[in-house]
Amino acid sequence: MERHEFSALIGRLERQADDNPQLYAFKVGALAALGYVSIFFLAVIILVTCWYTFSPLLSGERFRAPLVVACAVGLVTLVGMIRALWVRIAEPSGLRISRDEAPRLFDAIDEVAAKMGGVQVDSVSVSSEFNACIVQTPRWGIFGNYRNHLEIGLPLAMVLSVDELQAVIAHEMGHLSQAHGKFGAWIYRLRVTWHALESKFSNPVGIFDQILGAFYGWYAPYFYAYSFVLARNHEYVADREAANVTSAQAIGAALTKLELAGRFLSEVFWKRLYDQVEKQPDPPYMPHAVMPRAFKAAERQWARPDWLQQSLKRYAADDDTHPSLAERLAALDIEPAMPVHDTDRSALSLFHPATPSLVKFFDDEWQQDTVPKWRKRHTEITQAKAKLSLLEDAHTAALEDQEVWEKALLQLEIDREDEAMETLEELLARDREFPKAHLLMGRMLLERADDRGLKHLLSAVEQDLELADEAGRAGYVYLMRRGREQEAKRFWAKAQELYENPPGLRNSIAARG
């Protein structure tokens, strides 16, 4: 199912759910049950065959050979299908932590679990992600027997207070509590399981994977779409549970910090660190060691009213079950407010005495993964700058076409996009064909939401038919993501028309006529 088809389907289903919630829930339940139908009917057929095969023993009659063969084949088929459906959902990849290592953390988790009606957490791990989640891993694939695994991101604990982290944990537990009811909890688990099953069948390794993949490849996206509306409603329910267990202010502040501090990490903290790769052959500092101080020292860079207003105006993504920040705060009847951060009272204190070892573990892990790439990238930039300096010493007009093209690529290599676009414009101004330059310029303009890029994509196709699919797809995706479906279809048709009837061929036919 294409993304635009999924978005359109979600819109229709949301209206159906609003018009008749009970009927919609029935539809979702029926669709969920459909996932078990193939197994159920096959099992019934095999059981009936086994009965007719072995029932003669009760009356002293002989075995019926064809039924014996059918029974054997059926049993092999059933076992094969069950093995194919025995999907494993991996636990989060964080570092497992025990009660002895962080007793206060486990006490805080136990406190929340008790208030949530005794939600069981089987294991806890810490990760380097700015997030927290509970993952249910079924021991028996689609047949259940779930274990609950809680993962908490260390950076998240650095910016949240203890109450706020408990509110986030309560939200995650809310998905497993009776607040959703047994039906809601069942649907919540099935979404994860069917998604994992779809991923497994995308790379089939046997005949049964191929057979079942044909059915579940169609089924899983539709179930995911139909259950999407319920899943988004579950987020509101989980927020209310978190507010009841802690306070509305705690979950509201946590949600706001997730938006603002998360943006700070991606747009400022990590960018500022990786920007140093051009200047230094090795990372100047270890990120997790300085992160707590960075949150405090740069508080004005993330606790910003303009960022908060932008977050409140942002809509929820079509493929994200989480509602927008504005919707979640409104559902909790909370007025948006700037969060307060106190490094000395952050939830990081819950990880004591394991905090130093956890910070070192994630910094060592980051260093091991990043330093080789960092050094390679630093060398590439140094070499690119050396080559570029030679080209920049000469005036662009004096350079050959290939040298101008190389200059633009080198400028992109060292993240000088504005200069690269100026160089490409100079190249395209020459009275010759440069299809790859048109394609690159088109992509760069579309990344800046500039529709002029569409014209460059079509020029690329006109000059090189082999670029028709790449250029057509780039323009189609750009327009679809902006809700311009009809324009997207026309653009794709235009690209295909240029491929099938190139201008050169048309001109040649016209000249002969």
Short mmCIF file of C-alpha atoms in Angstrom, two decimals, residues 296-480:
data_model
loop_
_atom_site.label_atom_id
_atom_site.label_comp_id
_atom_site.label_asym_id
_atom_site.label_seq_id
_atom_site.Cartn_x
_atom_site.Cartn_y
_atom_site.Cartn_z
CA LYS A 296 21.40 23.25 31.63
CA ALA A 297 23.91 25.53 29.94
CA ALA A 298 21.89 25.67 26.72
CA GLU A 299 18.47 25.79 28.38
CA ARG A 300 17.58 28.99 26.55
CA GLN A 301 18.31 27.22 23.27
CA TRP A 302 15.67 24.55 23.81
CA ALA A 303 13.21 25.98 26.37
CA ARG A 304 12.15 28.50 23.74
CA PRO A 305 8.68 30.03 23.34
CA ASP A 306 9.00 30.06 19.53
CA TRP A 307 9.86 26.35 19.43
CA LEU A 308 6.90 25.63 21.71
CA GLN A 309 4.56 27.59 19.43
CA GLN A 310 5.88 25.74 16.39
CA SER A 311 5.32 22.39 18.13
CA LEU A 312 1.77 23.38 19.05
CA LYS A 313 1.02 24.21 15.41
CA ARG A 314 2.44 20.96 14.08
CA TYR A 315 0.01 18.25 12.99
CA ALA A 316 0.47 14.59 13.80
CA ALA A 317 2.10 12.60 10.98
CA ASP A 318 -0.17 10.27 9.02
CA ASP A 319 1.95 7.26 9.94
CA ASP A 320 2.37 8.14 13.65
CA THR A 321 -0.20 6.95 16.16
CA HIS A 322 0.89 9.66 18.61
CA PRO A 323 -1.37 12.74 18.46
CA SER A 324 0.20 16.17 18.21
CA LEU A 325 1.42 17.98 21.32
CA ALA A 326 -1.45 20.48 21.12
CA GLU A 327 -4.03 17.67 20.92
CA ARG A 328 -2.54 15.77 23.85
CA LEU A 329 -2.32 18.83 26.11
CA ALA A 330 -5.88 19.84 25.19
CA ALA A 331 -7.15 16.33 26.03
CA LEU A 332 -5.51 16.68 29.45
CA ASP A 333 -7.04 20.16 29.84
CA ILE A 334 -3.57 21.67 30.30
CA GLU A 335 -2.49 25.09 29.11
CA PRO A 336 0.84 24.92 27.24
CA ALA A 337 3.71 26.25 29.34
CA MET A 338 7.46 26.48 29.16
CA PRO A 339 9.08 23.57 31.03
CA VAL A 340 11.34 24.04 34.05
CA HIS A 341 14.66 22.18 34.15
CA ASP A 342 16.77 21.51 37.24
CA THR A 343 19.87 19.41 36.57
CA ASP A 344 20.39 18.63 40.27
CA ARG A 345 16.88 17.14 40.54
CA SER A 346 16.73 15.28 37.25
CA ALA A 347 15.61 11.66 36.98
CA LEU A 348 19.25 10.74 36.35
CA SER A 349 19.54 10.51 40.15
CA LEU A 350 17.38 7.36 40.01
CA PHE A 351 20.21 5.48 38.27
CA HIS A 352 22.64 5.96 41.16
CA PRO A 353 25.08 4.30 41.82
CA ALA A 354 25.22 2.98 38.23
CA THR A 355 25.14 6.43 36.59
CA PRO A 356 28.89 6.86 35.92
CA SER A 357 29.23 3.37 34.49
CA LEU A 358 26.16 3.84 32.27
CA VAL A 359 27.46 7.15 30.91
CA LYS A 360 30.86 5.57 30.23
CA PHE A 361 29.27 2.53 28.57
CA PHE A 362 27.29 4.61 26.07
CA ASP A 363 30.19 6.96 25.39
CA ASP A 364 32.50 4.00 24.79
CA GLU A 365 29.88 2.45 22.51
CA TRP A 366 29.48 5.75 20.62
CA GLN A 367 33.24 6.20 20.34
CA GLN A 368 33.79 2.69 19.03
CA ASP A 369 31.12 3.15 16.38
CA THR A 370 31.83 6.78 15.48
CA VAL A 371 35.59 7.40 15.61
CA PRO A 372 36.51 5.31 12.52
CA LYS A 373 33.75 7.02 10.51
CA TRP A 374 34.75 10.40 11.94
CA ARG A 375 38.38 9.99 10.88
CA LYS A 376 37.36 8.75 7.42
CA ARG A 377 35.01 11.70 6.97
CA HIS A 378 37.66 14.17 8.19
CA THR A 379 40.11 12.81 5.62
CA GLU A 380 37.51 13.03 2.84
CA ILE A 381 36.72 16.65 3.71
CA THR A 382 40.39 17.57 3.87
CA GLN A 383 41.01 16.05 0.46
CA ALA A 384 37.88 17.62 -1.01
CA LYS A 385 38.89 21.06 0.26
CA ALA A 386 42.33 20.65 -1.26
CA LYS A 387 40.86 19.75 -4.67
CA LEU A 388 38.27 22.49 -4.40
CA SER A 389 40.87 25.15 -3.65
CA LEU A 390 42.58 24.35 -6.96
CA LEU A 391 39.31 24.73 -8.86
CA GLU A 392 38.33 27.90 -7.02
CA ASP A 393 41.64 29.53 -7.90
CA ALA A 394 40.43 29.57 -11.50
CA HIS A 395 37.40 31.55 -12.69
CA THR A 396 34.40 29.31 -13.39
CA ALA A 397 34.20 30.51 -17.00
CA ALA A 398 37.72 29.20 -17.59
CA LEU A 399 36.88 25.70 -16.34
CA GLU A 400 35.80 22.81 -18.52
CA ASP A 401 32.27 21.44 -18.06
CA GLN A 402 33.51 18.39 -16.17
CA GLU A 403 35.58 20.59 -13.86
CA VAL A 404 32.58 22.79 -13.03
CA TRP A 405 30.53 19.65 -12.31
CA GLU A 406 33.30 18.33 -10.06
CA LYS A 407 33.45 21.70 -8.29
CA ALA A 408 29.74 21.53 -7.48
CA LEU A 409 30.09 17.99 -6.14
CA LEU A 410 33.05 18.97 -3.98
CA GLN A 411 31.11 21.88 -2.53
CA LEU A 412 28.33 19.48 -1.62
CA GLU A 413 30.89 17.11 -0.15
CA ILE A 414 31.83 19.73 2.45
CA ASP A 415 28.21 20.85 3.03
CA ARG A 416 28.37 24.15 1.12
CA GLU A 417 25.00 23.70 -0.57
CA ASP A 418 24.34 27.35 -1.44
CA GLU A 419 27.66 27.61 -3.25
CA ALA A 420 27.03 24.28 -4.99
CA MET A 421 23.70 25.55 -6.31
CA GLU A 422 25.36 28.71 -7.65
CA THR A 423 27.96 26.56 -9.42
CA LEU A 424 25.25 24.35 -10.90
CA GLU A 425 23.39 27.42 -12.16
CA GLU A 426 26.55 28.57 -13.93
CA LEU A 427 26.97 25.12 -15.48
CA LEU A 428 23.34 24.93 -16.63
CA ALA A 429 23.59 28.41 -18.14
CA ARG A 430 26.00 27.01 -20.74
CA ASP A 431 24.42 26.09 -24.05
CA ARG A 432 24.87 22.34 -23.67
CA GLU A 433 23.09 19.34 -22.14
CA PHE A 434 23.79 18.41 -18.50
CA PRO A 435 21.09 15.89 -17.45
CA LYS A 436 22.73 14.90 -14.15
CA ALA A 437 23.16 18.55 -13.22
CA HIS A 438 19.46 19.15 -13.90
CA LEU A 439 18.57 16.12 -11.77
CA LEU A 440 20.76 17.27 -8.88
CA MET A 441 19.48 20.83 -9.07
CA GLY A 442 15.90 19.56 -9.17
CA ARG A 443 16.37 17.45 -6.06
CA MET A 444 18.06 20.26 -4.15
CA LEU A 445 15.32 22.74 -5.00
CA LEU A 446 12.58 20.30 -3.97
CA GLU A 447 14.35 19.73 -0.64
CA ARG A 448 13.86 23.47 -0.12
CA ALA A 449 10.17 23.18 -1.11
CA ASP A 450 10.86 25.07 -4.34
CA ASP A 451 8.61 23.92 -7.20
CA ARG A 452 11.18 25.06 -9.76
CA GLY A 453 12.88 21.75 -9.09
CA LEU A 454 10.09 19.97 -11.02
CA LYS A 455 11.10 21.73 -14.24
CA HIS A 456 14.71 20.67 -13.76
CA LEU A 457 13.64 17.05 -13.24
CA LEU A 458 11.74 17.07 -16.54
CA SER A 459 14.74 18.65 -18.27
CA ALA A 460 16.88 15.80 -16.94
CA VAL A 461 14.47 13.29 -18.51
CA GLU A 462 14.47 15.15 -21.83
CA GLN A 463 18.26 15.03 -21.96
CA ASP A 464 18.74 11.47 -20.64
CA LEU A 465 15.86 8.98 -20.90
CA GLU A 466 17.55 6.64 -18.42
CA LEU A 467 16.78 9.21 -15.70
CA ALA A 468 13.01 9.02 -16.35
CA ASP A 469 12.18 6.69 -13.47
CA GLU A 470 14.43 8.41 -10.91
CA ALA A 471 13.34 11.93 -11.83
CA GLY A 472 9.67 10.99 -12.20
CA ARG A 473 9.61 9.30 -8.82
CA ALA A 474 11.34 12.24 -7.11
CA GLY A 475 8.75 14.70 -8.40
CA TYR A 476 5.85 12.35 -7.69
CA VAL A 477 6.88 11.79 -4.06
CA TYR A 478 7.47 15.52 -3.52
CA LEU A 479 3.96 16.42 -4.71
CA MET A 480 2.23 13.54 -2.91
#
